[in-house]
Tab-separated table of C-alpha atoms in Angstrom:
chain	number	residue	atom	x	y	z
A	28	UNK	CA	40.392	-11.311	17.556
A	29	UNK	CA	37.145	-12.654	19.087
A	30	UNK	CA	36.847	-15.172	16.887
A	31	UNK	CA	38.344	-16.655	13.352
A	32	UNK	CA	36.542	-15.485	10.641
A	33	UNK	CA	37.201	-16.818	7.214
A	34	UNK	CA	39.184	-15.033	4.555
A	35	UNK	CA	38.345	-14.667	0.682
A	36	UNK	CA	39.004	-12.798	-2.209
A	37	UNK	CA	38.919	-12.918	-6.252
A	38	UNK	CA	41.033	-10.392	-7.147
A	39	UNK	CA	44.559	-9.244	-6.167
A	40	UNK	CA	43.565	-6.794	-3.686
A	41	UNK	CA	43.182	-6.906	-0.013
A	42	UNK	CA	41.043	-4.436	2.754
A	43	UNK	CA	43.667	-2.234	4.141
A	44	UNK	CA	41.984	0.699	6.657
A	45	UNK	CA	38.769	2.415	6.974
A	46	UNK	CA	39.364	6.053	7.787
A	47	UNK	CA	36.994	7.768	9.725
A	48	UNK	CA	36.907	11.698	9.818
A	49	UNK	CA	35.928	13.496	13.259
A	50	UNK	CA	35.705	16.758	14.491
A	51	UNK	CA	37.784	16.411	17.446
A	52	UNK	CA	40.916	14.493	16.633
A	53	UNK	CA	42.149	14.584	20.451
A	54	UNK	CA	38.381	13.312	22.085
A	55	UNK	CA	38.089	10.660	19.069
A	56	UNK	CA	41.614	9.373	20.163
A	57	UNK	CA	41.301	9.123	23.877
A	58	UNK	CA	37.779	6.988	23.125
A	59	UNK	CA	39.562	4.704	20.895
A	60	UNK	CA	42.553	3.810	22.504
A	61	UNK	CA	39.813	3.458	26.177
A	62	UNK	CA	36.914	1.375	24.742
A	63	UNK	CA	38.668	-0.318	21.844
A	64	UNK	CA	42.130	-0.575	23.269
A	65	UNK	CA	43.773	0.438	19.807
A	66	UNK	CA	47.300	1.323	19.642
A	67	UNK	CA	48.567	4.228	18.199
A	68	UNK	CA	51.115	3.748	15.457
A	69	UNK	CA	51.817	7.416	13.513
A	70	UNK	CA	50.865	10.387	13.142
A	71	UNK	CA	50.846	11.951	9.492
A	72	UNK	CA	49.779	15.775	9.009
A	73	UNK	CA	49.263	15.895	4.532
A	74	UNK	CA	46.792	17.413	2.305
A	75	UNK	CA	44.551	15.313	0.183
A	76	UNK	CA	42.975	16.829	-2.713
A	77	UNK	CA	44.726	20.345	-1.011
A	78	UNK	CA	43.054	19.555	2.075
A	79	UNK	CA	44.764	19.518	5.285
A	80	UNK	CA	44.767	16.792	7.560
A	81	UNK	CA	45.702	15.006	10.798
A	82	UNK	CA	45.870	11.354	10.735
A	83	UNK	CA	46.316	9.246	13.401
A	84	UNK	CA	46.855	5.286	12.418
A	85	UNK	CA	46.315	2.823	14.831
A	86	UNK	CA	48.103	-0.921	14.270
A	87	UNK	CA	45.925	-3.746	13.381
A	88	UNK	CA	44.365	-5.366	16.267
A	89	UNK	CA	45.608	-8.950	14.803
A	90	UNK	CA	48.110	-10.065	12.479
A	91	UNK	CA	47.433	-8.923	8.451
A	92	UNK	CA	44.218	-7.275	10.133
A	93	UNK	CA	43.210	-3.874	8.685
A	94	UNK	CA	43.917	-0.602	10.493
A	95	UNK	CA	41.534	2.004	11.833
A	96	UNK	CA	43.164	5.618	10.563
A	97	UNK	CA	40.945	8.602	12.117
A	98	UNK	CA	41.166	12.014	10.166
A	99	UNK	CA	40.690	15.537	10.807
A	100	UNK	CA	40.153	18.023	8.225
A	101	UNK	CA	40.136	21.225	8.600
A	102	UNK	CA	37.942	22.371	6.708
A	103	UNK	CA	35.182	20.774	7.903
A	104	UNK	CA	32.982	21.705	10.946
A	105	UNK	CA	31.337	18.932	11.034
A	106	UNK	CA	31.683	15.548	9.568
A	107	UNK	CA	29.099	13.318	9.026
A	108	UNK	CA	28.036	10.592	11.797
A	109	UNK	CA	25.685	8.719	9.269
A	110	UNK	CA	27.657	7.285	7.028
A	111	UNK	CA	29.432	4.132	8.057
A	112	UNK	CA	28.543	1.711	10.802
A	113	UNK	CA	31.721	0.375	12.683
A	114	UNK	CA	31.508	-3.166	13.250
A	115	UNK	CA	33.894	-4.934	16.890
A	116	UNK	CA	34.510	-8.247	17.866
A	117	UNK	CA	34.616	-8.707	21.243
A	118	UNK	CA	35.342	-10.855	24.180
A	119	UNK	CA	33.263	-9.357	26.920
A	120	UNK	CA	30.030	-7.033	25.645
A	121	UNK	CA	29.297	-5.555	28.634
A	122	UNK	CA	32.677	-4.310	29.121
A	123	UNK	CA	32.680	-2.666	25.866
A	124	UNK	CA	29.675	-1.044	26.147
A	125	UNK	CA	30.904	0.431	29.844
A	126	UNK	CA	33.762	1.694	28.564
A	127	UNK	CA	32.079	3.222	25.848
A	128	UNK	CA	30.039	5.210	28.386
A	129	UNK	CA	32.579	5.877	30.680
A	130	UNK	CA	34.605	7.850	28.027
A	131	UNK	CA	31.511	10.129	26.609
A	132	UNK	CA	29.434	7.573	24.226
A	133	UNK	CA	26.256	6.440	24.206
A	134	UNK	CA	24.303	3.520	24.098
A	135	UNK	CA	22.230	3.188	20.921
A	136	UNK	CA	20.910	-0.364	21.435
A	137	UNK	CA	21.465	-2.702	24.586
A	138	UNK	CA	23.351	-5.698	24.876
A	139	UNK	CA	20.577	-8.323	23.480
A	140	UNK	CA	20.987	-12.188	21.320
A	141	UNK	CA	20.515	-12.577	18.091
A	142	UNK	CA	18.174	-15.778	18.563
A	143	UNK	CA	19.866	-18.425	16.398
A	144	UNK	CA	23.168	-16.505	15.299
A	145	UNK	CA	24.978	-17.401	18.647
A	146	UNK	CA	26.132	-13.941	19.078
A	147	UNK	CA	24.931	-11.008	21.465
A	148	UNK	CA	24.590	-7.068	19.948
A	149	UNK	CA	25.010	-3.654	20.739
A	150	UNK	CA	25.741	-0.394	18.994
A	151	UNK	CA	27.205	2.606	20.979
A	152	UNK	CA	27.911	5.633	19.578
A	153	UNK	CA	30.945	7.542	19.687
A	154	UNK	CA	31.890	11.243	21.149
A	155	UNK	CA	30.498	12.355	18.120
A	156	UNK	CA	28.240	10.320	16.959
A	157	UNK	CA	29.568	7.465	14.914
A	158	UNK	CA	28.209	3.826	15.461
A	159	UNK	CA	29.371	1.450	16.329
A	160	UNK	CA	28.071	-2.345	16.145
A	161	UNK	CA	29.645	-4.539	18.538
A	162	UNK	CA	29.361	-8.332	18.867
A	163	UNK	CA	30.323	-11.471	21.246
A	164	UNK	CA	29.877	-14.584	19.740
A	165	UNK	CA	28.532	-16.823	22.413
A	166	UNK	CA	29.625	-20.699	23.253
């Protein structure tokens, strides 16, 4: 991880995965494991509510960390992009934001600094869509 972020909670329950559903489980998959550097851990084909689905589950990219599951259904065309904003911690921004458009995404916002926060910004989409914030912390 980037950097250590404090931990909290009040209750007995912990953030476990965000699952993000895509269109094009093979695409979302090769941009992942390229810009991000996840790992892939399983593979699960199941039904939820009687839906089919493909889910691919990456390992947490630090210790007790949460995973990042993608998920096709199909019966959806076409998931929605808008819904969720990604959020990365990373070492080198410009780097991320390369490999991002190397493997098919696109740059929302540039690499700028927050003035005061100590961090620098950018959001790339994904293949299809999907943002993603990601931040340096500087010094």
């Amino acid at each position: 991880m980037a950097q250590q972020i404090p931990s909290a909670r009040t209750l007995d329950t912990d953030f476990m995965f965000t699952k993000l559903i895509v269109r094009d489980l093979d695409a979302a998959t090769a941009f992942y494991a390229s810009v991000v550097g996840l790992v892939e851990m399983t593979r699960v084909d199941a039904a939820i509510d009687g839906r089919a689905v493909t889910e691919v589950v990456y390992m947490p990219t630090y210790p007790g960390g949460p995973m990042f599951i993608l998920a096709r259904f199909y019966d959806v065309v076409t998931p929605a992009t808008a819904e969720l904003i990604m959020g990365f911690a990373t070492q080198d921004l410009d780097g991320f934001v390369a490999r991002a458009e190397q493997a098919g995404g696109k740059v929302i916002e540039a690499a700028r600094e927050i003035q005061g926060a100590g961090m620098r910004v950018a959001f790339v989409a994904d293949t299809e869509g999907h943002v993603l914030q990601v931040t340096q912390m500087l010094g």
